[in-house]
Amino acid sequence: MIFLLMVLVILVFAVLWNVDIHKTLHLKSLTQNAGDAAALMAARWQGITLNVIGDLNIMQAVAISEDDSFALGAITNIQARLCFVGPMIALEASQQAAKNNGMYEHEEFSERMRAHANAVRYDYPSKTDDSGEMLFTEPYEGCWEEYADMIDTVANNGVAAGPDNVHYYTDRVAGHTLLDIGFYGAVNAPAWCWFFRNDYDLLKTYSNFRDWDPLPELVNREYMNSEIFGLQLTKRQTPLSSMTGDSDSFFAFLNDIANDRELGTITTNAMDTPALWYCYNDDWWGAWETMNTEAPEYFPLTGTLRDEYNYRGADAACRINASGLTLLTPHQYAPTVKWSAAAKPFGTLNDNERPNTYGIVLPAFQQVAMIPIDASSAGAGGSYNIEWRTHIEQHLEQYTQRGPSGGEAGCYYCTQLVTWEISAFRETGVSWLSTNSYLCTLPSGPGRYRTGGTSRGH
Ligand SMILES: [Zn+2]
């Protein structure tokens, strides 16, 4: 009897455990689908918006040809708004895609987005620099209010997929070890090679928290792109003919597009009249360096990146945190399934030229594709990695003034800073590296196959 009872108990647990595994795997596949769908949907709307802005550039050339000054003013106005409205539609559509794939609102994500809407509404118009200049100049009148309304709408509808590559105007963009999530991972591991490769001097010479350089300051920029899923464009006051060396063939090419899309005819006069054009920002639309297989820490691609796709450009990364799984067997932590994915609009001009060949935005985007999250514009930490964001936004300021003792209890990143402050800890690293640093260099270059994987994400 006792033996049979024991067998029965074991069997019951085996069955329950099996059910749990199925539940978890099911949620995992749901989460992946939802994250991928959200990223693809956002990228699709980025592509659509870029095409519309491109069409409007063509329409502007037609309007100049026809000397239609009323249309000219309206076009520039619509383009300025589209830089915000387009990405906001992308954001809302990506939420819908995640929800259609079985995801629910994530409270913390919604809260974070609502808080950002408030920052846009109240902080942006009131922030000034040292000389009293408005720090965040509006791209058009009433922009911050409209933009905040749109973010609020998405937050109130419920955020299921956190946009993970947000480029906040207030962000101190990298440029400091304390803003590098890799540093904290290296202290936690501890991975001394990280220091060898990134900042050996820091490990050797650091004595206490007062040694850190001050955190980078905010710089005044032109704010014309949405922070979330921005298109990374810029404005240029110039004649069309100056966009390329061969202005005759460019003229013919523009007329081909105008005819194809039945927008009218462009005259030579439109080529030589200076006007305000929406163009790709070269800082963002330059070569896609992460995908360069010739670089020392090269990306493990199976082939080489095709030339027409070799631009960084606008992309979308989404993060899903799926919780709410009720398991039948006892477990220590409430299980959460996480997934992040990135996608990007792709397209060509003349079949094999990059969309940004001429600098000016033209309707060129035909498709979207998933890209490795590591090759996207999402920072290492991710904008909707709540714990990380809380650390860099709220804890670091205090840490630089009062040291690790001022750190927040329970914050993983603050805990690493406490460890980092211990000189014996750092000395262990220095002495390990003094004899073992040769282990840190990975063989690189074409044809050199290295073992032991790569630090690159999916
Ligand atoms: Zn912290």
Coordinates of C-alpha atoms and ligand atoms in Angstrom, one line a residue:
M1 CA 0.0 0.0 0.0
I2 CA 2.7 2.4 1.1
F3 CA 4.7 1.7 -2.0
L4 CA 1.7 2.2 -4.3
L5 CA 0.8 5.4 -2.5
M6 CA 4.3 6.7 -3.1
V7 CA 4.2 5.7 -6.8
L8 CA 0.8 7.5 -7.0
V9 CA 2.2 10.7 -5.5
I10 CA 5.2 10.7 -7.8
L11 CA 2.9 10.0 -10.8
V12 CA 0.6 12.9 -9.9
F13 CA 3.6 15.2 -9.6
A14 CA 4.9 14.0 -12.9
V15 CA 1.6 14.8 -14.6
L16 CA 1.3 18.2 -12.9
W17 CA 4.9 19.0 -13.9
N18 CA 4.2 18.0 -17.4
V19 CA 1.2 20.3 -17.6
D20 CA 3.4 23.2 -16.2
I21 CA 6.0 22.6 -18.9
H22 CA 3.4 22.7 -21.6
K23 CA 1.9 25.9 -20.2
T24 CA 5.3 27.5 -20.0
L25 CA 6.3 26.5 -23.5
H26 CA 3.0 27.6 -24.8
L27 CA 3.5 31.0 -23.2
K28 CA 7.0 31.2 -24.5
S29 CA 5.9 30.7 -28.1
L30 CA 3.1 33.2 -27.6
T31 CA 5.5 35.7 -26.3
Q32 CA 8.0 35.2 -29.1
N33 CA 5.2 35.6 -31.7
A34 CA 3.8 38.6 -30.0
G35 CA 7.3 40.3 -29.7
D36 CA 8.2 39.6 -33.4
A37 CA 4.8 40.7 -34.6
A38 CA 5.0 44.0 -32.6
A39 CA 8.4 44.8 -34.0
L40 CA 7.4 44.0 -37.5
M41 CA 4.3 46.0 -37.3
A42 CA 6.1 49.1 -35.9
A43 CA 8.8 48.8 -38.7
R44 CA 6.0 48.5 -41.3
W45 CA 4.5 51.8 -40.2
Q46 CA 8.0 53.4 -40.1
G47 CA 8.4 52.4 -43.7
I48 CA 4.9 53.6 -44.7
T49 CA 5.6 57.0 -43.0
L50 CA 8.9 57.3 -44.8
N51 CA 7.3 56.6 -48.1
V52 CA 4.6 59.3 -47.4
I53 CA 7.2 61.8 -46.4
G54 CA 9.1 60.9 -49.7
D55 CA 5.9 61.4 -51.7
L56 CA 5.5 64.8 -50.1
N57 CA 9.0 65.7 -51.2
I58 CA 8.1 64.8 -54.7
M59 CA 4.8 66.8 -54.4
Q60 CA 6.8 69.7 -53.2
A61 CA 9.0 69.6 -56.3
V62 CA 5.8 69.5 -58.4
A63 CA 4.4 72.4 -56.4
I64 CA 7.5 74.5 -57.0
S65 CA 7.2 73.6 -60.7
E66 CA 3.6 74.9 -60.7
D67 CA 4.5 77.8 -58.5
D68 CA 1.8 76.8 -56.0
S69 CA 2.9 78.6 -52.8
F70 CA -0.1 77.5 -50.8
A71 CA 0.7 73.8 -51.3
L72 CA 4.4 74.5 -50.4
G73 CA 3.5 75.7 -46.9
A74 CA 1.1 72.9 -46.3
I75 CA 3.5 70.2 -47.4
T76 CA 6.3 71.2 -45.0
N77 CA 3.8 71.5 -42.2
I78 CA 2.4 67.9 -42.9
Q79 CA 6.0 66.5 -43.0
A80 CA 6.9 68.0 -39.7
R81 CA 3.8 66.4 -38.1
L82 CA 4.3 63.1 -39.8
C83 CA 7.7 62.8 -38.1
F84 CA 5.7 62.4 -34.9
V85 CA 2.3 61.0 -36.0
G86 CA 3.8 58.2 -38.1
P87 CA 5.9 56.7 -35.3
M88 CA 2.9 57.1 -32.9
I89 CA 0.7 55.0 -35.3
A90 CA 3.6 52.5 -35.4
L91 CA 3.5 52.4 -31.6
E92 CA -0.2 51.9 -31.3
A93 CA -0.2 49.3 -34.1
S94 CA 2.6 47.4 -32.4
Q95 CA 0.5 47.1 -29.2
Q96 CA -2.3 45.8 -31.3
A97 CA -0.1 43.2 -32.9
A98 CA 1.1 42.0 -29.5
K99 CA -2.4 41.8 -28.2
N100 CA -3.7 40.0 -31.2
N101 CA -1.0 37.4 -30.5
G102 CA -2.4 36.7 -27.0
M103 CA -0.5 39.3 -24.9
Y104 CA -2.1 41.5 -22.2
E105 CA -1.4 44.9 -21.0
H106 CA 1.8 45.1 -18.8
E107 CA 1.0 47.6 -16.0
E108 CA 4.5 48.8 -15.4
F109 CA 5.0 49.5 -19.1
S110 CA 1.8 51.5 -19.3
E111 CA 2.8 53.4 -16.2
R112 CA 6.2 54.2 -17.6
M113 CA 4.6 55.4 -20.8
R114 CA 2.1 57.6 -19.0
A115 CA 5.0 59.1 -17.0
H116 CA 6.8 59.9 -20.2
A117 CA 3.7 61.6 -21.6
N118 CA 3.7 63.8 -18.5
A119 CA 7.4 64.6 -19.0
V120 CA 6.7 65.7 -22.6
R121 CA 3.7 67.7 -21.5
Y122 CA 5.1 69.6 -18.5
D123 CA 8.9 69.3 -18.5
Y124 CA 9.9 69.7 -22.1
P125 CA 8.3 73.2 -22.6
S126 CA 9.8 74.4 -19.3
K127 CA 13.4 73.1 -19.5
T128 CA 16.0 75.8 -20.2
D129 CA 19.8 75.7 -20.5
D130 CA 22.2 77.8 -18.5
S131 CA 21.6 80.9 -20.7
G132 CA 17.8 80.6 -20.3
E133 CA 17.2 79.3 -23.9
M134 CA 14.4 76.8 -24.2
L135 CA 16.2 73.4 -24.3
F136 CA 13.6 71.5 -26.2
T137 CA 12.5 73.8 -29.0
E138 CA 9.2 72.7 -30.6
P139 CA 9.5 71.6 -34.3
Y140 CA 6.1 73.3 -34.8
E141 CA 3.7 75.1 -32.6
G142 CA 1.8 72.9 -30.1
C143 CA 3.9 69.9 -30.9
W144 CA 4.7 68.8 -27.3
E145 CA 1.1 69.0 -26.4
E146 CA 0.0 66.9 -29.4
Y147 CA 2.8 64.5 -28.9
A148 CA 2.0 64.0 -25.2
D149 CA -1.6 63.4 -26.1
M150 CA -0.7 60.6 -28.5
I151 CA 1.6 58.9 -26.0
D152 CA -1.1 59.2 -23.4
T153 CA -3.6 57.5 -25.7
V154 CA -1.3 54.6 -26.3
A155 CA -0.6 54.3 -22.5
N156 CA -4.4 54.4 -21.7
N157 CA -5.1 51.7 -24.3
G158 CA -2.6 49.5 -22.4
V159 CA 1.0 48.8 -23.3
A160 CA 1.8 45.1 -24.0
A161 CA 5.0 45.5 -26.0
G162 CA 7.4 48.1 -24.6
P163 CA 9.3 50.1 -27.3
D164 CA 12.8 49.1 -26.4
N165 CA 14.8 51.5 -28.6
V166 CA 13.4 54.8 -27.4
H167 CA 15.9 57.7 -27.9
Y168 CA 14.8 60.1 -25.1
Y169 CA 15.7 63.8 -25.6
T170 CA 16.7 63.7 -22.0
D171 CA 18.9 60.7 -22.3
R172 CA 22.6 60.9 -21.5
V173 CA 23.4 58.8 -24.5
A174 CA 26.1 56.3 -23.4
G175 CA 29.5 57.9 -23.2
H176 CA 30.1 56.8 -19.6
T177 CA 30.9 53.4 -18.0
L178 CA 28.2 53.8 -15.4
L179 CA 25.7 54.0 -18.3
D180 CA 27.0 50.8 -19.8
I181 CA 25.0 47.7 -18.7
G182 CA 28.0 45.5 -19.6
F183 CA 30.0 47.0 -16.7
Y184 CA 27.5 45.8 -14.1
G185 CA 27.4 42.3 -15.7
A186 CA 31.2 42.2 -15.6
V187 CA 31.3 43.1 -11.9
N188 CA 28.6 40.6 -11.1
A189 CA 30.2 37.7 -13.0
P190 CA 33.1 38.7 -12.4
A191 CA 34.3 38.9 -16.0
W192 CA 37.7 40.5 -15.9
C193 CA 38.2 40.3 -19.6
W194 CA 35.5 42.9 -20.0
F195 CA 37.8 45.3 -18.2
F196 CA 40.8 44.2 -20.3
R197 CA 38.9 44.9 -23.5
N198 CA 37.0 48.0 -22.5
D199 CA 38.8 49.9 -19.7
Y200 CA 41.8 48.2 -18.2
D201 CA 43.0 51.5 -16.6
L202 CA 39.7 51.9 -14.8
L203 CA 40.3 48.5 -13.0
K204 CA 43.9 49.4 -12.2
T205 CA 43.6 53.0 -11.1
Y206 CA 40.1 53.3 -9.6
S207 CA 40.1 54.1 -5.9
N208 CA 36.6 55.3 -4.9
F209 CA 33.4 56.7 -6.4
R210 CA 34.8 60.2 -6.6
D211 CA 37.1 59.1 -9.4
W212 CA 34.3 58.8 -11.9
D213 CA 34.0 61.5 -14.6
P214 CA 30.8 63.5 -14.2
L215 CA 27.8 62.0 -16.0
P216 CA 27.5 63.6 -19.5
E217 CA 25.4 66.8 -19.8
L218 CA 22.4 67.2 -22.1
V219 CA 23.2 68.9 -25.4
N220 CA 20.9 71.2 -27.3
R221 CA 19.8 69.5 -30.5
E222 CA 17.2 69.9 -33.2
Y223 CA 14.1 68.0 -32.0
M224 CA 12.2 67.0 -35.0
N225 CA 12.0 63.2 -34.6
S226 CA 9.8 61.2 -32.3
E227 CA 11.7 59.7 -29.4
I228 CA 9.8 56.4 -29.8
F229 CA 10.3 54.7 -33.2
G230 CA 11.8 57.9 -34.7
L231 CA 12.5 58.1 -38.4
Q232 CA 15.8 60.0 -37.8
L233 CA 15.4 62.6 -40.5
T234 CA 16.7 66.1 -40.8
K235 CA 15.8 69.2 -42.8
R236 CA 17.9 70.8 -45.5
Q237 CA 17.4 74.2 -47.2
T238 CA 19.0 73.7 -50.6
P239 CA 18.1 73.3 -54.3
L240 CA 17.3 69.7 -55.4
S241 CA 20.2 69.8 -57.9
S242 CA 22.7 69.9 -55.1
M243 CA 21.6 66.5 -53.7
T244 CA 23.8 64.7 -56.1
G245 CA 26.7 65.2 -58.5
D246 CA 24.8 64.0 -61.6
S247 CA 21.8 66.3 -61.4
D248 CA 20.6 65.5 -65.0
S249 CA 20.0 61.9 -64.3
F250 CA 18.6 62.7 -60.8
F251 CA 16.1 65.1 -62.6
A252 CA 15.0 62.3 -64.9
F253 CA 14.8 59.8 -62.0
L254 CA 12.6 62.2 -59.9
N255 CA 10.3 62.6 -62.9
D256 CA 10.1 58.9 -63.3
I257 CA 8.9 58.5 -59.6
A258 CA 6.5 61.5 -60.0
N259 CA 5.0 59.9 -63.1
D260 CA 4.8 56.4 -61.6
R261 CA 2.9 57.7 -58.6
E262 CA 0.9 60.1 -60.7
L263 CA 1.9 63.2 -58.7
G264 CA 2.6 65.5 -61.7
T265 CA 5.7 66.8 -63.6
I266 CA 8.8 68.4 -62.2
T267 CA 10.4 71.2 -64.2
T268 CA 14.1 72.2 -64.2
N269 CA 13.1 75.3 -62.3
A270 CA 12.2 73.1 -59.3
M271 CA 15.6 71.6 -59.4
D272 CA 17.4 74.9 -59.0
T273 CA 15.1 76.6 -56.5
P274 CA 16.2 76.3 -52.9
A275 CA 13.5 74.8 -50.7
L276 CA 13.2 72.9 -47.4
W277 CA 13.6 69.2 -48.0
Y278 CA 13.2 66.3 -45.6
C279 CA 16.4 64.3 -45.8
Y280 CA 18.0 61.3 -44.0
N281 CA 20.1 62.3 -41.0
D282 CA 23.6 60.9 -41.8
D283 CA 24.4 60.3 -38.2
W284 CA 21.7 57.7 -38.2
W285 CA 21.5 56.6 -41.8
G286 CA 25.3 55.9 -42.2
A287 CA 26.8 52.4 -42.8
W288 CA 25.4 49.6 -40.7
E289 CA 28.7 49.0 -38.9
T290 CA 27.5 46.3 -36.5
M291 CA 26.8 44.0 -39.5
N292 CA 30.3 44.5 -40.9
T293 CA 31.9 41.0 -41.0
E294 CA 35.4 42.5 -41.4
A295 CA 35.4 44.3 -38.1
P296 CA 37.5 42.8 -35.2
E297 CA 34.5 41.9 -33.0
Y298 CA 32.6 40.9 -36.1
F299 CA 29.0 39.9 -36.2
P300 CA 28.5 36.2 -36.8
L301 CA 26.6 36.5 -40.0
T302 CA 26.6 33.5 -42.4
G303 CA 27.1 35.8 -45.4
T304 CA 27.9 39.4 -46.0
L305 CA 25.4 42.2 -45.8
R306 CA 24.2 43.3 -49.3
D307 CA 25.3 46.7 -50.2
E308 CA 21.7 48.1 -50.8
Y309 CA 20.9 47.1 -47.2
N310 CA 24.0 48.7 -45.6
Y311 CA 22.4 51.5 -43.7
R312 CA 21.4 51.8 -40.0
G313 CA 18.3 54.0 -40.5
A314 CA 15.1 53.7 -38.6
D315 CA 14.2 50.6 -36.7
A316 CA 11.9 49.3 -34.0
A317 CA 12.7 47.1 -31.0
C318 CA 9.9 45.7 -28.8
R319 CA 10.1 44.0 -25.4
I320 CA 7.5 41.6 -24.0
N321 CA 7.3 40.6 -20.3
A322 CA 4.6 38.0 -20.0
S323 CA 3.6 37.1 -16.5
G324 CA 0.4 35.8 -15.0
L325 CA 1.3 32.1 -15.5
T326 CA -0.3 30.0 -12.8
L327 CA 1.7 26.9 -12.3
L328 CA 0.4 23.7 -10.5
T329 CA 3.7 22.6 -9.0
P330 CA 5.4 24.6 -6.2
H331 CA 8.0 27.1 -7.4
Q332 CA 10.2 29.8 -5.9
Y333 CA 9.6 32.8 -8.2
A334 CA 6.5 34.0 -10.1
P335 CA 7.5 33.0 -13.6
T336 CA 7.9 35.7 -16.2
V337 CA 8.6 35.0 -19.9
K338 CA 10.6 37.7 -21.6
W339 CA 11.2 38.3 -25.3
S340 CA 12.7 41.2 -27.2
A341 CA 12.7 41.5 -31.0
A342 CA 13.8 44.1 -33.6
A343 CA 12.7 44.8 -37.1
K344 CA 13.5 47.4 -39.8
P345 CA 12.0 48.7 -43.0
F346 CA 14.0 47.8 -46.1
G347 CA 13.8 48.9 -49.7
T348 CA 15.8 50.0 -52.7
L349 CA 15.8 52.8 -55.3
N350 CA 16.5 51.7 -58.9
D351 CA 16.4 48.0 -57.8
N352 CA 19.8 48.0 -56.2
E353 CA 20.6 51.4 -54.6
R354 CA 20.2 52.2 -51.0
P355 CA 17.0 54.2 -50.1
N356 CA 19.2 57.1 -48.9
T357 CA 21.5 57.2 -51.9
Y358 CA 20.5 60.8 -52.7
G359 CA 20.2 62.0 -49.1
I360 CA 16.6 63.2 -49.7
V361 CA 13.7 61.0 -48.5
L362 CA 12.0 59.3 -51.5
P363 CA 9.3 56.6 -51.5
A364 CA 11.6 53.5 -51.4
F365 CA 10.5 51.1 -48.7
Q366 CA 8.8 48.0 -49.9
Q367 CA 9.3 45.5 -47.1
V368 CA 10.1 44.9 -43.4
A369 CA 12.4 42.2 -41.9
M370 CA 13.4 41.1 -38.5
I371 CA 17.0 42.1 -37.6
P372 CA 19.2 40.9 -34.7
I373 CA 18.3 42.8 -31.6
D374 CA 22.0 43.6 -31.1
A375 CA 22.2 45.2 -34.6
S376 CA 19.2 47.5 -33.8
S377 CA 19.3 50.9 -32.3
A378 CA 18.2 49.6 -28.9
G379 CA 20.8 50.4 -26.2
A380 CA 22.4 47.5 -24.4
G381 CA 20.0 48.1 -21.5
G382 CA 16.8 48.6 -23.4
S383 CA 14.3 51.4 -22.8
Y384 CA 11.7 49.3 -21.2
N385 CA 14.1 47.3 -19.0
I386 CA 12.4 49.0 -16.1
E387 CA 15.0 48.1 -13.4
W388 CA 17.9 49.3 -15.5
R389 CA 16.1 52.5 -16.5
T390 CA 15.2 53.2 -12.8
H391 CA 18.9 52.7 -11.9
I392 CA 20.3 55.1 -14.5
E393 CA 17.5 57.7 -14.2
Q394 CA 17.1 57.7 -10.4
H395 CA 20.0 56.1 -8.6
L396 CA 23.1 57.2 -10.4
E397 CA 22.9 60.9 -9.5
Q398 CA 22.8 60.0 -5.8
Y399 CA 25.6 57.4 -6.2
T400 CA 28.0 60.0 -7.7
Q401 CA 27.4 62.2 -4.7
R402 CA 27.3 59.8 -1.8
G403 CA 28.9 56.7 -3.1
P404 CA 27.4 53.2 -3.1
S405 CA 26.0 53.5 0.4
G406 CA 23.4 55.8 -1.0
G407 CA 22.3 53.1 -3.4
E408 CA 18.8 51.7 -3.4
A409 CA 18.3 48.5 -1.6
G410 CA 17.2 45.7 -3.8
C411 CA 18.6 47.2 -7.0
Y412 CA 20.8 44.7 -8.8
Y413 CA 22.9 47.5 -10.4
C414 CA 23.4 49.3 -7.1
T415 CA 24.5 46.0 -5.5
Q416 CA 27.2 45.7 -8.2
L417 CA 28.5 49.2 -7.4
V418 CA 28.9 48.1 -3.7
T419 CA 31.0 45.2 -4.9
W420 CA 33.0 47.4 -7.2
E421 CA 33.9 49.8 -4.4
I422 CA 35.8 47.0 -2.5
S423 CA 39.5 47.4 -3.4
A424 CA 40.3 43.7 -2.7
F425 CA 37.7 42.8 -5.4
R426 CA 39.4 44.9 -8.0
E427 CA 42.9 43.7 -7.0
T428 CA 41.8 40.1 -7.7
G429 CA 40.9 41.2 -11.2
V430 CA 44.2 43.0 -11.8
S431 CA 46.2 40.1 -10.6
W432 CA 44.2 37.6 -12.6
L433 CA 44.6 39.7 -15.8
S434 CA 48.3 40.1 -15.2
T435 CA 48.9 36.5 -16.0
N436 CA 45.7 35.5 -18.0
S437 CA 44.9 38.4 -20.2
Y438 CA 45.9 36.4 -23.3
L439 CA 42.7 34.5 -22.8
C440 CA 40.7 37.6 -23.5
T441 CA 41.7 38.1 -27.1
L442 CA 39.4 36.3 -29.6
P443 CA 40.8 35.3 -33.0
S444 CA 39.2 37.5 -35.6
G445 CA 39.2 38.4 -39.2
P446 CA 37.7 36.6 -42.2
G447 CA 38.3 32.9 -42.2
R448 CA 39.2 32.7 -38.5
Y449 CA 36.7 30.6 -36.8
R450 CA 36.5 31.1 -33.1
T451 CA 35.1 28.7 -30.6
G452 CA 33.2 29.5 -27.4
G453 CA 30.4 31.5 -28.9
T454 CA 30.0 35.2 -29.2
S455 CA 28.9 38.1 -27.1
R456 CA 26.4 39.1 -29.8
G457 CA 22.6 38.9 -29.1
H458 CA 20.0 37.2 -31.3
Ligands
ZN1 ZN 20.3 51.2 -8.7

